[in-house]
Tab-separated table of C-alpha atoms in Angstrom:
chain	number	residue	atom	x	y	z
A	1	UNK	CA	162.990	70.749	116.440
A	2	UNK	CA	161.560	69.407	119.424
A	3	UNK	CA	160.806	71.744	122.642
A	4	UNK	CA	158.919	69.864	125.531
A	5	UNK	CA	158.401	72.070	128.313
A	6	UNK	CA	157.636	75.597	128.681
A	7	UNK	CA	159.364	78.333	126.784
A	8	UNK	CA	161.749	80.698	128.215
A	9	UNK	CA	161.954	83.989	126.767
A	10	UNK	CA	165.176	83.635	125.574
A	11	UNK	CA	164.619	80.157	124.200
A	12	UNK	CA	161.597	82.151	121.912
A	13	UNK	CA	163.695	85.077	120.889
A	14	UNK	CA	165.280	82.196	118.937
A	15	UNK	CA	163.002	80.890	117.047
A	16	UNK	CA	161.333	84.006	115.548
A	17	UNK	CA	162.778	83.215	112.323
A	18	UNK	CA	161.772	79.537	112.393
A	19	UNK	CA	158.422	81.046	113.381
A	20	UNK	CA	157.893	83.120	110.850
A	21	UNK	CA	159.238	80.472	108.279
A	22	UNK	CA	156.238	78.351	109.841
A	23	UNK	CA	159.157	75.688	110.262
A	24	UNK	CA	158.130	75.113	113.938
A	25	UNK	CA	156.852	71.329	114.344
A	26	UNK	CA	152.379	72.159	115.663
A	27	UNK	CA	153.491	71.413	119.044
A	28	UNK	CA	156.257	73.862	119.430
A	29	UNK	CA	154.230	76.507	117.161
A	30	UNK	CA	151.724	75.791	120.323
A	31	UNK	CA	154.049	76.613	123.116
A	32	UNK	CA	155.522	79.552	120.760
A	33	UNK	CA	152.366	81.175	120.774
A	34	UNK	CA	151.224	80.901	123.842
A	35	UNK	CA	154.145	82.006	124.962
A	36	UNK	CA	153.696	85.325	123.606
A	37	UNK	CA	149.460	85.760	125.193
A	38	UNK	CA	151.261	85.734	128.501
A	39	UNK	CA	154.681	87.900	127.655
A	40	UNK	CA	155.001	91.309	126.660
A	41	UNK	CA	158.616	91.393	125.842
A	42	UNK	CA	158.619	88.718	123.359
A	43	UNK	CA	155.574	90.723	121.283
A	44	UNK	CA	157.144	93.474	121.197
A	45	UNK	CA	160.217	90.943	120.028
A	46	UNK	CA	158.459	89.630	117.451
A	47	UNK	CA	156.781	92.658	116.048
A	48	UNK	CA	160.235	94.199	115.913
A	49	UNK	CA	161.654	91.632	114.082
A	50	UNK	CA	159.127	92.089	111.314
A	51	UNK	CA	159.800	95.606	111.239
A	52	UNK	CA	163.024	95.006	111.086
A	53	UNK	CA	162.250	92.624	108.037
A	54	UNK	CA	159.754	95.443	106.162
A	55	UNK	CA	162.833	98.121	107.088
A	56	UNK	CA	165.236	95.692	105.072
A	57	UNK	CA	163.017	95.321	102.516
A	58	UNK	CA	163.190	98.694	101.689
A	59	UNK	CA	166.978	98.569	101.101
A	60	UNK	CA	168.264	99.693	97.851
A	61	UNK	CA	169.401	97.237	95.201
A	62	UNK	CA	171.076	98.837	92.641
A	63	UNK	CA	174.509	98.435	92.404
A	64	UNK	CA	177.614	100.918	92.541
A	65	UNK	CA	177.474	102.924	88.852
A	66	UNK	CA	180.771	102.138	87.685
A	67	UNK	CA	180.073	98.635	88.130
A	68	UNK	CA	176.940	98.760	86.345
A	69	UNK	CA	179.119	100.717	83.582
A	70	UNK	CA	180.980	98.257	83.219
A	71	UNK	CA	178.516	95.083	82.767
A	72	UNK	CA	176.618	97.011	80.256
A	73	UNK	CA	179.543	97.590	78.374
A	74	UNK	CA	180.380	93.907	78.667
A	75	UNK	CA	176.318	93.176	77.632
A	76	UNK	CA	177.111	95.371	74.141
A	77	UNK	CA	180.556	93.913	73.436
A	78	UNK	CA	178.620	90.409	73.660
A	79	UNK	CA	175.901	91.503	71.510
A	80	UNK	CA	178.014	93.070	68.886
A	81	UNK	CA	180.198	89.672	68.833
B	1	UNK	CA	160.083	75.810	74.206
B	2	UNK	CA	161.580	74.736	77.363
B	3	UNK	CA	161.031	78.121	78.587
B	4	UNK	CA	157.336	77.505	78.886
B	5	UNK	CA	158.370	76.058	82.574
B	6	UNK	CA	159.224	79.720	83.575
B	7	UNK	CA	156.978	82.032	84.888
B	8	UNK	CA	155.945	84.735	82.034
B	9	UNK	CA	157.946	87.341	83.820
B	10	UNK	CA	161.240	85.286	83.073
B	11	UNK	CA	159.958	84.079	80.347
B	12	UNK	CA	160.241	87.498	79.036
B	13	UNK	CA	163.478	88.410	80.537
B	14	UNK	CA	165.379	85.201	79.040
B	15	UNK	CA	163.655	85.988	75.550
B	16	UNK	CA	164.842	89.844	75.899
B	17	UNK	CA	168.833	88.472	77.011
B	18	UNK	CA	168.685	86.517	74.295
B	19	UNK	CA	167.590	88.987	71.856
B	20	UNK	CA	170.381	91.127	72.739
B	21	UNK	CA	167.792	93.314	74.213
B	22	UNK	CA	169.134	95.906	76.119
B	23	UNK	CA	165.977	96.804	78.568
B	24	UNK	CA	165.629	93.219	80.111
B	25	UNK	CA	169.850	93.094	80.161
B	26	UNK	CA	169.598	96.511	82.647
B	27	UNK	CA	166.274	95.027	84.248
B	28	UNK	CA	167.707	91.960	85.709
B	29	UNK	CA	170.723	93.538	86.696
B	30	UNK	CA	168.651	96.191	88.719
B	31	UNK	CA	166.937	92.880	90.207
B	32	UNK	CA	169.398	91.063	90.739
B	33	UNK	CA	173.091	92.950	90.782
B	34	UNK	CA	173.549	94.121	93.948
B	35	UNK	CA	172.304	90.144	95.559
B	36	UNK	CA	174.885	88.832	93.257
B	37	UNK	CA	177.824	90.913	94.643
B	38	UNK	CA	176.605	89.672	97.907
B	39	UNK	CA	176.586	86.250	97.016
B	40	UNK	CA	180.573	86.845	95.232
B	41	UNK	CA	181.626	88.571	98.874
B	42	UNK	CA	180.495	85.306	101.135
B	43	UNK	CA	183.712	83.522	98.609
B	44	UNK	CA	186.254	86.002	98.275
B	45	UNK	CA	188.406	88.001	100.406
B	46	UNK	CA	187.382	91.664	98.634
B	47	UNK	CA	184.872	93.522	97.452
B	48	UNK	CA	187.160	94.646	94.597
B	49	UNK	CA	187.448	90.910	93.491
B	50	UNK	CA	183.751	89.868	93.898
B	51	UNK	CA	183.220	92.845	91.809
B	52	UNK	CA	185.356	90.713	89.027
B	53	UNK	CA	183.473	87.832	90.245
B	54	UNK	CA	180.033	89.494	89.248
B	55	UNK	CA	181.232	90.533	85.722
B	56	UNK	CA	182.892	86.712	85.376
B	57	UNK	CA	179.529	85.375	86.091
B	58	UNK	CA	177.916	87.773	83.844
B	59	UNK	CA	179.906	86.602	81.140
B	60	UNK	CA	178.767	83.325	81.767
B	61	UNK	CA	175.323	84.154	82.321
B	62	UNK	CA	175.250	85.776	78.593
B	63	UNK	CA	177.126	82.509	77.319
B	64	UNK	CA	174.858	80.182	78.600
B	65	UNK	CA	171.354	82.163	78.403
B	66	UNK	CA	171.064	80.169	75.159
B	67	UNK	CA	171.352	76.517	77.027
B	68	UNK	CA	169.284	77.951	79.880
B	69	UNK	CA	166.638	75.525	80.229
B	70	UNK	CA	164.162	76.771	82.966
B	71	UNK	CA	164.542	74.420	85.412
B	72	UNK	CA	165.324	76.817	88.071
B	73	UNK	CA	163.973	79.867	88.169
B	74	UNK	CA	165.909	83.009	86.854
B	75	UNK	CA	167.194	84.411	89.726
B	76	UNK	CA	168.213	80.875	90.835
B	77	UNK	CA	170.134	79.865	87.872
B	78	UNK	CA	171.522	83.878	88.245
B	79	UNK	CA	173.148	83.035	91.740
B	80	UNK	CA	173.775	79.803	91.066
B	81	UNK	CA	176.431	80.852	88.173
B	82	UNK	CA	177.961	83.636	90.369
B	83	UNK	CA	178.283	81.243	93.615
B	84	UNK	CA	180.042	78.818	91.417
B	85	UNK	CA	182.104	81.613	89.944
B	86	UNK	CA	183.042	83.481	93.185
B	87	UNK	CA	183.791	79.298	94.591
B	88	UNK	CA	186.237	78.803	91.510
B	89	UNK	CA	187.918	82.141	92.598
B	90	UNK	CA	187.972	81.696	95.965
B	91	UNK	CA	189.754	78.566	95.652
B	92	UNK	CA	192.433	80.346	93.572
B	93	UNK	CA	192.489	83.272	96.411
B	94	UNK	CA	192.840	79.910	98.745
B	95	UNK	CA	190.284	81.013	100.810
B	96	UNK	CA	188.221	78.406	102.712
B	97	UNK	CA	184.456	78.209	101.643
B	98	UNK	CA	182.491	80.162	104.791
B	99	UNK	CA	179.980	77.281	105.407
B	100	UNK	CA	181.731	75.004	107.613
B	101	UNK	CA	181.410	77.552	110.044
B	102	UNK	CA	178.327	80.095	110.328
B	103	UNK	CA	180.161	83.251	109.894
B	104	UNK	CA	180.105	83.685	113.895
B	105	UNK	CA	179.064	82.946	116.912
B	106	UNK	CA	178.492	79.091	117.149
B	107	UNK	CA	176.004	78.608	119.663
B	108	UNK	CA	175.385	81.623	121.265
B	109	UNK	CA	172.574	83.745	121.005
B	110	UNK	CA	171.643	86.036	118.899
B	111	UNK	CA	170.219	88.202	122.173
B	112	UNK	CA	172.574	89.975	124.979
B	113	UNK	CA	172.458	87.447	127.662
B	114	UNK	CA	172.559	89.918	130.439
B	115	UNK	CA	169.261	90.811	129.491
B	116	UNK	CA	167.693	88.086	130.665
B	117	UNK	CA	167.504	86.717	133.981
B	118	UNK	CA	170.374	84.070	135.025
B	119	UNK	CA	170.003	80.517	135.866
B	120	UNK	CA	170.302	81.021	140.058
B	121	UNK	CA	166.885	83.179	140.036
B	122	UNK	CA	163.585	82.943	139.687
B	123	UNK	CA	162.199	82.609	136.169
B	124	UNK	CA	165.719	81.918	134.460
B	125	UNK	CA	165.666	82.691	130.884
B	126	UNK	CA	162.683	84.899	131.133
B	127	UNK	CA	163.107	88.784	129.708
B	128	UNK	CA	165.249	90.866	132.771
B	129	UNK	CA	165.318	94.464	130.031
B	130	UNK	CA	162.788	93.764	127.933
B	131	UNK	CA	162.398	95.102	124.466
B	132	UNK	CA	160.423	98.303	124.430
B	133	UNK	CA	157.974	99.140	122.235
B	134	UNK	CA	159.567	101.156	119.211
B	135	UNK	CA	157.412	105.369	118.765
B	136	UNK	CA	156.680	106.683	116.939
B	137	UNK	CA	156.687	103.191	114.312
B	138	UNK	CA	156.319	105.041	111.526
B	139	UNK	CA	160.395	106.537	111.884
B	140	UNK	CA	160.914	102.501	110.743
B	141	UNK	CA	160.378	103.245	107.196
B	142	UNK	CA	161.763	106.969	107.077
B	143	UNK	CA	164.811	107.403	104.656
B	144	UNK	CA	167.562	108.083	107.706
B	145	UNK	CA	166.585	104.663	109.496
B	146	UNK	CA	167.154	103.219	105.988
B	147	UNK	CA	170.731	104.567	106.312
B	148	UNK	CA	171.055	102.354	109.802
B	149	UNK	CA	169.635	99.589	108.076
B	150	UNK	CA	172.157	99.691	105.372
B	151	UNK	CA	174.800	100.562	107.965
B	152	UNK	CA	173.851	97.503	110.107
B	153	UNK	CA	173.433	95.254	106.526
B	154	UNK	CA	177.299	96.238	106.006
B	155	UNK	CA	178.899	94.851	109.239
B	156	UNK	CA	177.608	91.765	108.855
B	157	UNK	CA	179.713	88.876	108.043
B	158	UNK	CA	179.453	87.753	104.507
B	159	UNK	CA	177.265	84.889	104.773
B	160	UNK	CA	174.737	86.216	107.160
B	161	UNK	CA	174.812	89.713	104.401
B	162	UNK	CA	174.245	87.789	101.256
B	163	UNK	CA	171.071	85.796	102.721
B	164	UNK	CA	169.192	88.350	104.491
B	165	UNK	CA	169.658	90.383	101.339
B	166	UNK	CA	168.292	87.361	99.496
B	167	UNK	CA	165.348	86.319	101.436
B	168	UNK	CA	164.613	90.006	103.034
B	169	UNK	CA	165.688	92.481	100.110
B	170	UNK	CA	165.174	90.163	96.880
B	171	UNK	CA	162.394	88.095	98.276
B	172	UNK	CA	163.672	84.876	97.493
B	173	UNK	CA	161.638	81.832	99.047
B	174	UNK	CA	164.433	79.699	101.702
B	175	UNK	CA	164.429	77.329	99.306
B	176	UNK	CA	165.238	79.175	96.681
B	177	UNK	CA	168.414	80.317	98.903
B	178	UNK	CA	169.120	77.018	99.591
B	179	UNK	CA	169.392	75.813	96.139
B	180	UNK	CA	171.340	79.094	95.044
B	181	UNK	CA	173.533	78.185	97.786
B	182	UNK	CA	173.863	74.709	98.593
B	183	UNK	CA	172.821	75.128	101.956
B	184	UNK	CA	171.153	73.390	104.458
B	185	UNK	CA	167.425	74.663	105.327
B	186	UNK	CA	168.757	74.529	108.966
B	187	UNK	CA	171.968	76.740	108.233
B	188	UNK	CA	169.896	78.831	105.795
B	189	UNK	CA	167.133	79.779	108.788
B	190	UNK	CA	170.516	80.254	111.756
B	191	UNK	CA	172.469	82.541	108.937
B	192	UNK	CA	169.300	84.679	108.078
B	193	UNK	CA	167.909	84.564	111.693
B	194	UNK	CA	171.264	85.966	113.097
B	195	UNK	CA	171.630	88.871	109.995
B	196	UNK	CA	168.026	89.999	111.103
B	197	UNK	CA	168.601	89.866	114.875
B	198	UNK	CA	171.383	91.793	114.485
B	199	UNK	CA	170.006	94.857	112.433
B	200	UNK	CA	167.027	94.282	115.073
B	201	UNK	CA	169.851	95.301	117.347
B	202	UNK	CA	170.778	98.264	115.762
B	203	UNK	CA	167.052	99.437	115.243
B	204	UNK	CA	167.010	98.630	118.714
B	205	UNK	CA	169.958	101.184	119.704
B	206	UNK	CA	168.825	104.019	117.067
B	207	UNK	CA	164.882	103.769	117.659
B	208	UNK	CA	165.475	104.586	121.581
C-alpha cells in the first residue's frame, strides 16, 4: 500500500497490524513511525494492541471435554481396526 | 522418508499418529483442537455441527496420516483437512462460504469515528479521545481479564475468531493462515486486524 502524505491518526490506527506484520512498503513504515515520535495517542495505540495480542495469547486451547471424549474414542476405534 | 522435510517436532508427532500412539494422538489435539473447531465454525451455521465437522476431519486426518507427505507443515495439513471438511458440509447446510465478504464491516474502521476529530476542523483525522494509557499493565495478563478476552474472542464473527485464534493463540505465521485457508495475505491481515481491534476494544472498556 501506498500512503503519500502525512498520516492521520486514524489512518495509523489502521495499519497496526500491517505494521507489526512488517508488511508496510519502507516509505510508509517511515511516515508510520514518525508518526508515532510526535503522537501520544497512537503509542499508547500501538502498545495496546500488543497487549492485546500477549492477552490473546494466553487464551486457553483445549477443547470442550466431551468433545475431546469423543475423538479419543474415535483415535482407539481406529487403532483397534 | 519423506518426513525428513518436517521439523523434528512433527516429525515425531506423525511417527507417534501413525504408531497408534496415544500421547502424540492427545498432544496434537491439545495443539491444535480448539483452532480446528474455529476453523469448522467460519463454514457452518453451528457449533454443534462444526463439532461433527472436527471429528469428520479427524477421521480423515487418521486415514490419511499414512499418505501425509510433509509438504506442509502439521498444523497446516491439520486445518487444511478440517477447512475442506467444514466447506463440503457447509455446502450441504447451503451456506455461502464467508470470504466473499469479510465477516463485517466493509470499509469502515475498526476505531469509533467520533473519536477522532471530523473533516470541517482543524487536524481532521487526528485522535479527539485518545487512548489512555492502560494501570496498572500488569491486570493484562491476570486470569479475570483472560475471561474478557475469551468473552470478546466469542462475539466475533467466525472468520475474524478462527484467524486471530490462529495467528494470536496458535502462533501460526500469516502465511501459514493463508495456505490453511485459501486466503488472500490482504484479507488475512483486514480479518485478523479487525478480531484484534476489537478485543482491543473491550480491554479498552474493562481496563478503565
Amino acid at each position: 500500500m501506498r500512503l503519500n502524505r502525512e498520516l492521520a491518526c486514524q489512518e495509523v490506527v489502521e495499519l497496526v497490524t500491517a505494521y507489526l506484520d512488517d508488511a508496510l512498503l519502507p516509505d510508509d513504515r517511515e511516515r508510520f513511525e514518525e508518526h508515532l515520535v510526535f503522537c501520544d495517542g497512537c503509542q499508547n495505540y500501538l502498545h495496546q494492541m500488543r497487549g492485546t495480542i500477549a492477552a490473546v495469547g494466553r487464551v486457553r486451547v483445549e477443547l470442550p471435554a466431551e468433545l475431546q471424549e469423543k475423538l479419543l474414542e474415535a483415535f482407539r476405534g481406529w487403532r483397534e481396526a | 522418508m519423506v518426513t525428513q522435510l518436517l521439523s523434528p517436532e512433527d516429525a515425531l508427532l506423525v511417527e507417534g499418529l501413525r504408531a497408534g500412539d496415544e500421547a502424540a494422538f492427545v498432544a496434537v489435539m491439545r495443539m491444535y483442537g480448539r483452532g480446528m473447531l474455529r476453523v469448522a465454525e467460519m463454514y457452518v451455521s453451528s457449533r454443534a455441527v462444526a463439532e461433527d465437522v472436527v471429528q469428520e476431519a479427524w477421521v480423515g486426518v487418521l486415514r490419511g496420516i499414512g499418505r501425509f507427505e510433509g509438504r506442509s507443515s502439521l498444523k497446516t495439513w491439520l486445518y487444511r483437512i478440517v477447512a475442506n471438511t467444514a466447506k463440503t458440509r457447509g455446502v450441504r447446510e447451503s451456506r455461502s462460504v464467508p470470504f466473499s465478504s469479510l465477516g463485517d464491516g466493509g470499509d469502515e474502521g475498526t476505531v469509533d469515528p467520533d473519536r477522532f476529530i471530523g473533516s470541517g476542523e482543524r487536524f481532521p483525522g487526528h485522535w479527539a479521545v485518545p487512548p489512555q494509557a492502560w494501570a496498572p499493565e500488569g491486570r493484562l495478563l491476570a486470569d479475570e481479564t483472560l475471561e474478557v478476552v475469551e468473552d470478546a474472542i466469542e462475539r466475533l464473527p467466525p472468520a475474524q475468531r478462527a484467524v486471530i485464534t490462529m495467528r494470536d493463540v496458535q502462533g501460526f505465521t500469516s502465511e501459514e493462515v493463508c495456505n490453511a485457508l485459501d486466503l488472500t495475505e490482504t484479507n488475512q491481515r483486514v480479518l485478523l486486524h479487525r478480531a484484534r481491534a476489537k478485543v482491543r476494544s473491550a480491554l479498552e472498556e474493562y481496563m478503565r
